[in-house]
XYZ file of C-alpha atoms in Angstrom:
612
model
C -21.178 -0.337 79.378
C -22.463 2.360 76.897
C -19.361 2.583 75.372
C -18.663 -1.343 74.784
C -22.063 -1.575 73.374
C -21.578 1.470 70.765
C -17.883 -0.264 69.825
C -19.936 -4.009 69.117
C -22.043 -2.098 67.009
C -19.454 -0.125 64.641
C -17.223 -3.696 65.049
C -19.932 -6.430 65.224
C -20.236 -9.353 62.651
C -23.132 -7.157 61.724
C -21.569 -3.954 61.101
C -22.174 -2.608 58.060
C -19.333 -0.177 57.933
C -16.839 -2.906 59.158
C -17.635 -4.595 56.423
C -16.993 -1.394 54.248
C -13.476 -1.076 56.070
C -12.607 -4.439 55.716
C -13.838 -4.408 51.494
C -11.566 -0.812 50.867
C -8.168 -2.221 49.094
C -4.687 -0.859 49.962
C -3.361 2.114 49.517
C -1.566 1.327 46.507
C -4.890 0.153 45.100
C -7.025 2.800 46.534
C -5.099 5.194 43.779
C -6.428 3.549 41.032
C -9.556 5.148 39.931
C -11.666 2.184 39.485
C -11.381 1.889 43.150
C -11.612 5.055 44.690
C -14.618 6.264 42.160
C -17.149 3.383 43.623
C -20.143 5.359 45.449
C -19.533 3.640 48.434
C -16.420 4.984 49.296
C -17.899 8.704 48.999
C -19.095 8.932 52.259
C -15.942 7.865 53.674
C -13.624 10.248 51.628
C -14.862 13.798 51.573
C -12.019 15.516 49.791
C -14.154 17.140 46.753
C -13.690 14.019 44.576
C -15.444 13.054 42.730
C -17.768 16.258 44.073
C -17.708 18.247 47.106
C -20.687 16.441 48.833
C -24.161 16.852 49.334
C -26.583 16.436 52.887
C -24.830 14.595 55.274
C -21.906 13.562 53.391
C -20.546 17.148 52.551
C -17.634 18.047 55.359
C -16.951 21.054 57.165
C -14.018 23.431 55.902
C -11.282 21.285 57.406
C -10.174 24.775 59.435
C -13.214 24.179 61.963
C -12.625 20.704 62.786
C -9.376 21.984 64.762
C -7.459 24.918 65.812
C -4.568 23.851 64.608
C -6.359 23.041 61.358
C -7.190 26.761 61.405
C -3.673 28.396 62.196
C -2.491 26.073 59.093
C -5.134 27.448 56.840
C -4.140 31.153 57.975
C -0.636 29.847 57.388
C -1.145 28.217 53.896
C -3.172 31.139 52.598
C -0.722 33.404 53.435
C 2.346 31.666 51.655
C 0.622 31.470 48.592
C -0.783 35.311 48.789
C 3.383 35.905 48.837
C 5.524 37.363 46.229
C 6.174 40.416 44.821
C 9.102 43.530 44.968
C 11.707 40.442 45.309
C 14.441 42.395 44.694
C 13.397 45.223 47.002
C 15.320 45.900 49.956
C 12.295 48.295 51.760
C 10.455 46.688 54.322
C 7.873 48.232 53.651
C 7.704 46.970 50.198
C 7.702 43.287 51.270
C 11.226 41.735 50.411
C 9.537 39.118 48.950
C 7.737 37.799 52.753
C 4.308 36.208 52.824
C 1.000 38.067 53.545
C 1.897 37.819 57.055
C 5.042 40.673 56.751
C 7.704 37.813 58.111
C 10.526 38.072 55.610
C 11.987 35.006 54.078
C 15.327 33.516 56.025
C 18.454 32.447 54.229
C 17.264 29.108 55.346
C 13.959 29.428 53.809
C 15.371 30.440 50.474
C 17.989 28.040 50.012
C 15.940 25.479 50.678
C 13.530 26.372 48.112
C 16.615 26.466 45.552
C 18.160 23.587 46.607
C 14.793 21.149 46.258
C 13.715 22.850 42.839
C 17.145 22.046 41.648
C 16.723 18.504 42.613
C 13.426 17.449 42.134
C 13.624 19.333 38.065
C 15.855 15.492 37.374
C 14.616 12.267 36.205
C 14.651 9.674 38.541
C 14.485 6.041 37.599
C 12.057 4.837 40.278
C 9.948 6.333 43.647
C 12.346 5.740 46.164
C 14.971 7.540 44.457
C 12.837 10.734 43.800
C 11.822 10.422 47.644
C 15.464 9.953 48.698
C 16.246 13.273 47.119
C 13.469 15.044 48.577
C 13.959 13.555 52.036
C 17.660 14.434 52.185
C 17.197 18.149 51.507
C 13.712 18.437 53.199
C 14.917 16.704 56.242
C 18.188 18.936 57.042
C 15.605 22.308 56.850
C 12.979 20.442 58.764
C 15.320 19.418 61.489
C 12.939 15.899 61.364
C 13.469 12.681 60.044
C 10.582 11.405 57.665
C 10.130 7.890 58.716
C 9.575 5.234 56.044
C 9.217 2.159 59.035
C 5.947 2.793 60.735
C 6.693 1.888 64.045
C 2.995 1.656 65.238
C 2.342 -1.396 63.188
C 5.700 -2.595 62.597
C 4.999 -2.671 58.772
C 6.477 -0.245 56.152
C 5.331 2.155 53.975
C 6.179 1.584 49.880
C 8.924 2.748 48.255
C 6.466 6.109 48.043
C 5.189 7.258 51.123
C 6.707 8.538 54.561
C 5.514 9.789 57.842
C 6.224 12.198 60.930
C 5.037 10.704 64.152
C 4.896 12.365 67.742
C 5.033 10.771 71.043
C 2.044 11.189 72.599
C 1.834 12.263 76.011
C 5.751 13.498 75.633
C 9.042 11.533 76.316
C 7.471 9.040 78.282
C 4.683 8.367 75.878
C 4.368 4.846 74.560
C 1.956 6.176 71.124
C 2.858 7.131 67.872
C 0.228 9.526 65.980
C 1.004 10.751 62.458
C 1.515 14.257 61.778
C 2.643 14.065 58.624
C 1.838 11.758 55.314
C 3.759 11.990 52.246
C 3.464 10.371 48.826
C 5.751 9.991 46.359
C 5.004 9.707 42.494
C 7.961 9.345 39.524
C 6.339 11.863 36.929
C 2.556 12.929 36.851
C 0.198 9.846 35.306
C 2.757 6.869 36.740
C 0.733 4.808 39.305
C -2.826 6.181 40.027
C -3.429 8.996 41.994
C -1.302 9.494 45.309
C -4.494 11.737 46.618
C -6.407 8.831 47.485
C -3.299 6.596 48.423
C -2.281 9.272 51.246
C -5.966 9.251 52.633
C -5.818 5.456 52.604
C -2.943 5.069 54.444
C -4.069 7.581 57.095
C -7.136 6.024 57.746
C -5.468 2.947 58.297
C -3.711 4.506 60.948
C -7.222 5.745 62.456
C -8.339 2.200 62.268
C -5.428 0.863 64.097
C -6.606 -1.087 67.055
C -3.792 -0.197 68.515
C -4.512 3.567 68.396
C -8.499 3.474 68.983
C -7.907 5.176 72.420
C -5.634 7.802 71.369
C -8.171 9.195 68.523
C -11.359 9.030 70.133
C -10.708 12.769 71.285
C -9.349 14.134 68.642
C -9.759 14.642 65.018
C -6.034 13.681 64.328
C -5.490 16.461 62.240
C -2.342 16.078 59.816
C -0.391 17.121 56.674
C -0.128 15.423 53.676
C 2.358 16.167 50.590
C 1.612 14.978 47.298
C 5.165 15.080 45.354
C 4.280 14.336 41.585
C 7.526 14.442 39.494
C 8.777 17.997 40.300
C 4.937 18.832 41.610
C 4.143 19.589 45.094
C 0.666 19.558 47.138
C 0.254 20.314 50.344
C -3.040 19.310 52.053
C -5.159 19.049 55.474
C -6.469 15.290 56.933
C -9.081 14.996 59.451
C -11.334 12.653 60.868
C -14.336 13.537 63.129
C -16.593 10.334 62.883
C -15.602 6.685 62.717
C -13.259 6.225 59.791
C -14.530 9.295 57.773
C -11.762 11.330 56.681
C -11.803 14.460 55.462
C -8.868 16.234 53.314
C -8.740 19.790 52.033
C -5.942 21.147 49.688
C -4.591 24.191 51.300
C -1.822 24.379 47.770
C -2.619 24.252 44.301
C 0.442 22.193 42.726
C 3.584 23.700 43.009
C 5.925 23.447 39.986
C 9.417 23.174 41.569
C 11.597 25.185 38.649
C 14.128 27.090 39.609
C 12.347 30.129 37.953
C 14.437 32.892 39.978
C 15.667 34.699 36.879
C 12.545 34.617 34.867
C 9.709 34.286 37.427
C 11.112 35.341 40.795
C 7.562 35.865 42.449
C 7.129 31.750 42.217
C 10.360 31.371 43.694
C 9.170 33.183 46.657
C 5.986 31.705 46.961
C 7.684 28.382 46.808
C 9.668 28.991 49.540
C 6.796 30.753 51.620
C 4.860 27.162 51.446
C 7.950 25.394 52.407
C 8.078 27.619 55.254
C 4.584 26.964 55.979
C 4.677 23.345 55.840
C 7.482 23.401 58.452
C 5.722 26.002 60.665
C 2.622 23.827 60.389
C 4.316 20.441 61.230
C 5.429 21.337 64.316
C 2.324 23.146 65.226
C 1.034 19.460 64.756
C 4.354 18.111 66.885
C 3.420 20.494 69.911
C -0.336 19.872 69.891
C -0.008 16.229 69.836
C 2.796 16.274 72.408
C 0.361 18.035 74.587
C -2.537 14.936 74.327
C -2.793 12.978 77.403
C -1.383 9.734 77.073
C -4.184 6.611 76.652
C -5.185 4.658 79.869
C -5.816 1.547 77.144
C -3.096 -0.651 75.648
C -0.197 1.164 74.429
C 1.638 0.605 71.101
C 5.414 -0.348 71.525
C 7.718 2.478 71.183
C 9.252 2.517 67.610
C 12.288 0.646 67.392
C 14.955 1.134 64.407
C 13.651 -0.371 60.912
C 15.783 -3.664 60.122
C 17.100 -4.354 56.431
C 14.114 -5.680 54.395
C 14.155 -7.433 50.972
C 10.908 -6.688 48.744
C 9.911 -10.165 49.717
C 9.647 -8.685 53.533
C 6.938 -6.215 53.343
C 3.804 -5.662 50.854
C 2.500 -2.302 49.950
C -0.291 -4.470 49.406
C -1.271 -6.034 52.565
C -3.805 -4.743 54.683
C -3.316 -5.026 58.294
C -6.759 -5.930 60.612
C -8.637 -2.615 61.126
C -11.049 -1.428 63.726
C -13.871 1.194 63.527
C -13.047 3.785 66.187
C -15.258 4.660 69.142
C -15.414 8.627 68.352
C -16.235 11.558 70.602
C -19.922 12.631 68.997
C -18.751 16.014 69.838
C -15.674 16.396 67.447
C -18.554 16.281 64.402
C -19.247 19.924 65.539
C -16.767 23.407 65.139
C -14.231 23.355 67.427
C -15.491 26.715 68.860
C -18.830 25.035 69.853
C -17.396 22.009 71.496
C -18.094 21.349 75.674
C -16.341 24.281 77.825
C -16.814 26.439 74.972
C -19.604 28.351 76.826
C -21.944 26.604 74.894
C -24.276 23.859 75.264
C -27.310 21.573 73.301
C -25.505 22.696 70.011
C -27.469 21.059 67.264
C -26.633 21.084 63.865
C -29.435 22.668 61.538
C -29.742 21.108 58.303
C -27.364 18.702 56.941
C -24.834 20.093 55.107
C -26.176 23.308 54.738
C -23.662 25.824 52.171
C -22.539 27.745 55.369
C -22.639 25.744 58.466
C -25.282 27.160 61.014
C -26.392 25.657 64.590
C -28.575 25.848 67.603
C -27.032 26.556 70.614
C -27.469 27.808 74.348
C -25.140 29.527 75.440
C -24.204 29.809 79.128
C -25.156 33.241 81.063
C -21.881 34.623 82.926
C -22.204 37.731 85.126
C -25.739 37.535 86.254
C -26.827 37.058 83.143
C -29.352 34.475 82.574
C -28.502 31.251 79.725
C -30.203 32.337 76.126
C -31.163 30.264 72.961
C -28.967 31.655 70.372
C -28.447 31.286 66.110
C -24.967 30.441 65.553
C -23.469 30.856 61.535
C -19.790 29.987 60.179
C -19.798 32.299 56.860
C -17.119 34.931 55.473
C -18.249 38.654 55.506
C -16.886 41.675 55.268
C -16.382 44.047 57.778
C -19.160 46.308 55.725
C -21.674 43.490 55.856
C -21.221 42.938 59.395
C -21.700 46.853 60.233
C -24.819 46.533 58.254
C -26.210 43.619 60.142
C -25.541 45.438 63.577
C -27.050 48.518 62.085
C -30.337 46.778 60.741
C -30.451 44.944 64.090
C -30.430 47.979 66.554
C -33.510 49.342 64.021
C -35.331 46.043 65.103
C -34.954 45.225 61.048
C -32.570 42.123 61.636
C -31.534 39.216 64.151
C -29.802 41.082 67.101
C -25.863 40.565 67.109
C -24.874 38.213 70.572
C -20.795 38.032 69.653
C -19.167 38.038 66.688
C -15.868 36.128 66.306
C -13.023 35.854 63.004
C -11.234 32.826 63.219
C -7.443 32.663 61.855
C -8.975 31.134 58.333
C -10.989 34.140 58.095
C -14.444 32.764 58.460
C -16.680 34.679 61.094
C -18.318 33.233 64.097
C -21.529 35.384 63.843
C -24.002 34.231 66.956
C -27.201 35.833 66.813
C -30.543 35.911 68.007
C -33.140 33.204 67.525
C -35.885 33.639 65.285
C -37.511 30.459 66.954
C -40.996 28.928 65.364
C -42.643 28.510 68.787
C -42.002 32.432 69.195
C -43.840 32.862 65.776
C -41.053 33.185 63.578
C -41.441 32.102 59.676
C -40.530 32.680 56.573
C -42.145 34.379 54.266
C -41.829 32.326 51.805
C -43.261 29.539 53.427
C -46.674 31.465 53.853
C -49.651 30.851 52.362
C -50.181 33.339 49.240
C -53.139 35.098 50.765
C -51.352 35.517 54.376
C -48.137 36.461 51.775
C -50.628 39.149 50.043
C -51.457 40.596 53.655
C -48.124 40.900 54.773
C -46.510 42.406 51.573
C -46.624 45.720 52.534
C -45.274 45.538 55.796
C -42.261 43.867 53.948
C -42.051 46.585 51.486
C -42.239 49.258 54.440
C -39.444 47.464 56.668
C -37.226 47.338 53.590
C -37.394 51.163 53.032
C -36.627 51.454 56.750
C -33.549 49.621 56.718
C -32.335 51.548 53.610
C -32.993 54.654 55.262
C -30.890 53.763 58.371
C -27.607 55.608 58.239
C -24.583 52.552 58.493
C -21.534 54.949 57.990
C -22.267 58.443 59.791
C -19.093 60.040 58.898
C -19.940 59.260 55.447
C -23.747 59.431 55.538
C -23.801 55.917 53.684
C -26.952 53.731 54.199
C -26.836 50.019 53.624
C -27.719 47.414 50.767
C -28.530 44.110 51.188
C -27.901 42.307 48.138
C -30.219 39.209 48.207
C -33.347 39.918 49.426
C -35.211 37.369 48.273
C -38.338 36.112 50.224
C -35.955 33.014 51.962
C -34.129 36.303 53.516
C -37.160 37.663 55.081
C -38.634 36.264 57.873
C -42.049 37.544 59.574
C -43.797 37.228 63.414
C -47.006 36.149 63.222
C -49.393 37.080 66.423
C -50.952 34.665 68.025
C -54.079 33.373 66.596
C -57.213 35.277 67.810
C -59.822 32.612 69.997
C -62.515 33.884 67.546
C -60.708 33.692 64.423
C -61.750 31.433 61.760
C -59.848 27.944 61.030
C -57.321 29.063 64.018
C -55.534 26.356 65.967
C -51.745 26.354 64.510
C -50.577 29.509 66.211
C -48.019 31.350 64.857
C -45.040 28.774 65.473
C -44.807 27.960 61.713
C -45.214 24.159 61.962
C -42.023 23.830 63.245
C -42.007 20.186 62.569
C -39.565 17.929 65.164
C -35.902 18.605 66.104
C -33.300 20.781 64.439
C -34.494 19.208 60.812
C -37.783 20.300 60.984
C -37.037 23.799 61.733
C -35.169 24.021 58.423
C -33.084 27.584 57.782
C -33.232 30.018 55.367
C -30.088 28.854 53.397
C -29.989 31.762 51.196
C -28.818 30.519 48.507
C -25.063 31.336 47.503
C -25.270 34.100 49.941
C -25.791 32.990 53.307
C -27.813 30.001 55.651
C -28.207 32.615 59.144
C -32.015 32.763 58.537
C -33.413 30.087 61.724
C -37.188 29.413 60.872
C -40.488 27.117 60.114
C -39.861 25.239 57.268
C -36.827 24.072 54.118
C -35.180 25.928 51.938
C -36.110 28.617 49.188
C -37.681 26.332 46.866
C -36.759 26.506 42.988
C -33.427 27.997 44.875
C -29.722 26.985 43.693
C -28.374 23.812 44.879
C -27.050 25.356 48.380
C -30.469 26.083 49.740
C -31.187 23.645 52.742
C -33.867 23.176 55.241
C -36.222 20.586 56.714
C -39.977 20.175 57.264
C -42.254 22.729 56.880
C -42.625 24.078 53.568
C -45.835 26.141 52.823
C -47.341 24.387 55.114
C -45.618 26.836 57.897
C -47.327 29.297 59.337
C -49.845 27.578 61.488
C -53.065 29.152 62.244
C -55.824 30.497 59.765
C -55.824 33.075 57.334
C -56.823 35.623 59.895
C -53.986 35.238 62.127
C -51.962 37.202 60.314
C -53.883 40.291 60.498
C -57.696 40.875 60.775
C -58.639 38.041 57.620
C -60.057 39.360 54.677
C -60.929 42.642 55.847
C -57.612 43.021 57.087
C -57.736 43.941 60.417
C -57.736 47.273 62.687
C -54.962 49.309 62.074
C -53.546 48.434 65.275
C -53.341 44.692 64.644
C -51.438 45.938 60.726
C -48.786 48.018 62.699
C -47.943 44.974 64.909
C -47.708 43.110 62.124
C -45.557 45.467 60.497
C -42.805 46.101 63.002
C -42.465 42.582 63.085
C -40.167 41.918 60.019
C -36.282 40.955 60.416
C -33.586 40.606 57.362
C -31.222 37.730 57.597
C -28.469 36.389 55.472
C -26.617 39.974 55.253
C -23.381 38.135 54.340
C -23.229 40.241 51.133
C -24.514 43.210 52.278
C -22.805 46.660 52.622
C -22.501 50.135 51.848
C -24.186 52.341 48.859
C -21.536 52.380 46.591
C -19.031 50.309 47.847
C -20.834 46.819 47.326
C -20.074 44.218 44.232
C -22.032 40.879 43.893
C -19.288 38.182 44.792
C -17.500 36.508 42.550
C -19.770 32.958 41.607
C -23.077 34.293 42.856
C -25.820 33.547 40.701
C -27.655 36.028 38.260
C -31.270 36.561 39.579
C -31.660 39.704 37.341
C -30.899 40.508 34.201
C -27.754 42.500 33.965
C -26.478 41.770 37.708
C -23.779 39.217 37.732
C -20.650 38.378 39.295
C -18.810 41.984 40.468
C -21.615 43.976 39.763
C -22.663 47.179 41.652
C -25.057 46.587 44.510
C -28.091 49.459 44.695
C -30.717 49.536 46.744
C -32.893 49.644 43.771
C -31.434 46.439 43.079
C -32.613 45.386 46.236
C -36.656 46.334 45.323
C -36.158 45.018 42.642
C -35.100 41.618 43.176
C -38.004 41.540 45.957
C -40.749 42.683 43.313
C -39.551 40.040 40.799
C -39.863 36.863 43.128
C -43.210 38.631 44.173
C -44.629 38.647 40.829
C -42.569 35.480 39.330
C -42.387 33.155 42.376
C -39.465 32.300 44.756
C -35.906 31.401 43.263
């Protein structure tokens, strides 16, 4: 009953977004950018054009919507990290395989000849320029790119193709793409095949026909862009309604036979080739393996008949459906039910490095716990500082860390929770910020002084502390003190939103607290409620009011400082500022060397000057 009342409303006469469905032109239109560029469709297309998003219409990296989505990301990255001692015939030296060490095949390499020979022609029209691609592609692939699309007995233009799968194996009666490919004559003839390949793939999510196949699963994909002698290989997914999401995992390939004069791009040509097959029937095998819809079955595909142009219209939009979804496939994969973890809540909408609420399950005796859980990339340096810092009691304690094939890390930590007291400092009032200072200051030399590397004796840096990075436990208020009555909880504000995060700027989003991001920060700093209002309580609660307290009441305060967002940190001279980070100081850019003077000193210029 739930169910039929959540499809009326994304299908109802009054549905809003089955009105936007039903308004979005063909895919032939859809390339023009007239079309595609209206704000509207932006929240339905989040592939980076015409920007990469913002609040709750900016996507996750396409790698954490599905495992497969991650292997291919691994996969892609690899191919195009390829290349190099070509001619070589050391192992060791590579023989021109991908980052992965798998040498290149005979196979592989002729293939890569044999298409940049054929695609470098002219071609009179699409379907010739896709014939030639299909008939060498095909024989390597060991698939046959359909141009009929059996699932809704309408074809594709002269321009695009598909691979299907069975679902549910032999005996399945659904067809799921795997594969989308579009076809242009030369670059700047006919609009841009980006948007006509998302189009056309949403049209299969919107199939009636196939509502009960993708309600559990993201339908993750391929899609090839083939521009004149120009190849792109992307990621499709959809984890809400008729959203889709697509990621280029290639830059565009020139395909040149450039053995003789460039022999690395002949390599990494045929490494993405490679990939693309590898990945495609990753997709084959995974969707072979879904369980086969209980609802009404598409027909199996039968064999295309002879059509004249008068038959079929790239044009023509069949009826389309919103899709009942699975709320769940909105989250990472690795937090999704049997994961081990449970009430996973997103914090912040569209935060720059996805971070969540969680609980996750006790096993072994051990009791459930309220965990911090951050998607972010860090080095193996930054992640031995973190663990260092932590065991000091000088950062949130490590629960599990995890690196996923696409090389971002699962880092679950502990909670910094509001209702425990937890706040940033930021988001303190300036005279409970002039109190606590010191006991900032004092942490911070601790941490530097704890050794991270003993066989080298190397201590650790940081490399944005900033006062969003540094979060503080207030004590509970005293009964006697002056204008008490918030407690330390950091008006916490309602549900995951009101908590807010420390975003950190370029650098991180791991900081769980009271209150929004840095304010004055860069663009990537998210949060909710709060603000300076955080902290609860009165002055006094912080440590003794004006007079500041007994000493005993300042060294609780004190040991009560953590350091999050270490997902630039690392080791005294072995630690650059990332490439795009923004300058805070003077003189400390992109690849710069990290001190822990630097540090100090980016602390002590936000304390005189103000957050950034």
């Amino acid at each position: 009953m739930e169910q039929e009342q959540r499809r009326y409303e994304l299908n109802g006469a009054g549905s809003q977004l089955q009105r936007q469905l039903e308004a979005l032109p063909s895919p032939s239109d859809m390339a023009d950018s007239n079309r595609w560029s209206q704000e509207q469709n932006h929240e339905l297309f989040r592939c980076f054009r015409p920007t990469a998003g913002f609040g709750p219409t900016r996507a996750l990296p396409v790698a954490l919507y599905d495992p497969v989505l991650d292997t291919l990301v691994e996969l892609f990255g690899a191919a195009l990290k390829g290349g190099g001692d070509v001619g070589s015939s050391s192992s060791s030296s590579g023989g021109g395989g991908g980052a992965d060490g798998v040498p290149l095949s005979n196979a592989d390499c002729e293939l890569a000849s044999r298409l940049c020979e054929a695609m470098a022609e002219s071609f009179a029209h699409e379907a010739a320029r896709m014939a030639a691609f299909n008939e060498v592609f095909r024989g390597y692939l060991c698939e046959h790119i359909e141009t009929h699309h059996p699932s809704r007995n309408w074809k594709f233009g002269p321009d695009g193709g598909s691979l299907l799968c069975q679902v549910g194996g032999p005996e399945g009666t659904t067809w799921l793409p795997v594969y989308i490919q579009e076809v242009k004559t030369e670059i700047g003839y006919s609009g841009d095949p980006y948007f006509k390949g998302q189009r056309r793939y949403q049209l299969d999510l919107t199939n009636p026909q196939l509502a009960a196949a993708v309600e559990h699963t993201v339908l993750p994909a391929l899609f090839v862009e083939l521009v004149g002698p120009h190849l792109r290989v992307s990621a499709l997914a959809s984890p809400a309604d008729a959203t889709v999401v697509c990621e280029p995992l290639t830059p565009y390939l020139h395909l040149f036979n450039m053995l003789r004069c460039q022999p690395d791009h002949m390599v990494r040509v045929a490494l993405v080739l490679r990939a693309l097959k590898s990945g495609i029937g990753l997709l084959l095998d995974a969707c072979g393996r879904l369980q086969q819809p209980t609802a009404a079955a598409v027909p199996a595909p039968a064999a295309p008949a002879p059509a004249s142009a008068s038959e079929y219209s790239d044009t023509a939009v069949p009826r389309v459906e919103v899709p009942l979804r699975d709320q769940a496939l909105q989250l990472p994969y690795p937090l999704r039910p049997g994961s081990g973890y449970r009430d996973v809540r997103p914090i912040g909408a569209g935060v720059y490095h996805p971070l969540y609420f969680a609980v996750l399950d006790g096993d072994g005796g051990n009791s459930s716990r309220a965990v911090a859980v951050k998607f972010a990339r860090m080095s193996a340096d930054a992640l031995r500082v973190h663990r260092a810092w932590a065991a000091a009691g000088l950062a949130p304690e490590v629960v599990s860390t995890r690196r996923l094939p696409c090389g971002l890390i699962m880092l679950v930590m502990e909670l910094l929770a509001p209702e425990d007291g937890w706040v940033m400092f930021y988001s303190l009032p300036p005279r409970r910020q002039q109190q606590l200072h010191g006991a900032v200051v004092a942490a911070l030399a601790r941490a530097h002084a704890v050794v991270v590397d003993a066989d080298r004796g190397l201590c650790g840096v940081h490399a944005d502390m900033r006062q969003a990075n540094v979060m503080v436990r207030l004590p509970p208020p005293r009964e006697d003190a002056d204008g008490g009555g918030g407690g330390g909880s950091g008006g916490s504000g309602s549900g995951a939103a009101g908590r807010g995060v420390a975003a950190g700027g370029e650098g991180g989003g791991g900081g769980v607290a009271a209150g929004g991001g840095a304010p004055g920060g860069s663009g990537r700093d998210a949060g909710g409620g709060g603000g300076a209002a955080g902290g609860g309580g009165g002055e006094d609660a912080a440590g003794g009011g004006s007079g500041g307290g007994s000493q005993p009441q300042q060294q609780q305060v004190a040991q009560q400082v953590r350091f999050v967002d270490l997902d630039w940190a690392g080791l005294v001279g072995h630690t650059r500022l990332p490439a795009f980070a923004r300058m805070r100081l003077q003189g400390y850019g992109c690849g710069c060397a990290v001190t822990q003077e630097y540090d100090r000193a980016l602390w002590n210029w936000e304390w005189v000057f103000g957050p950034m």
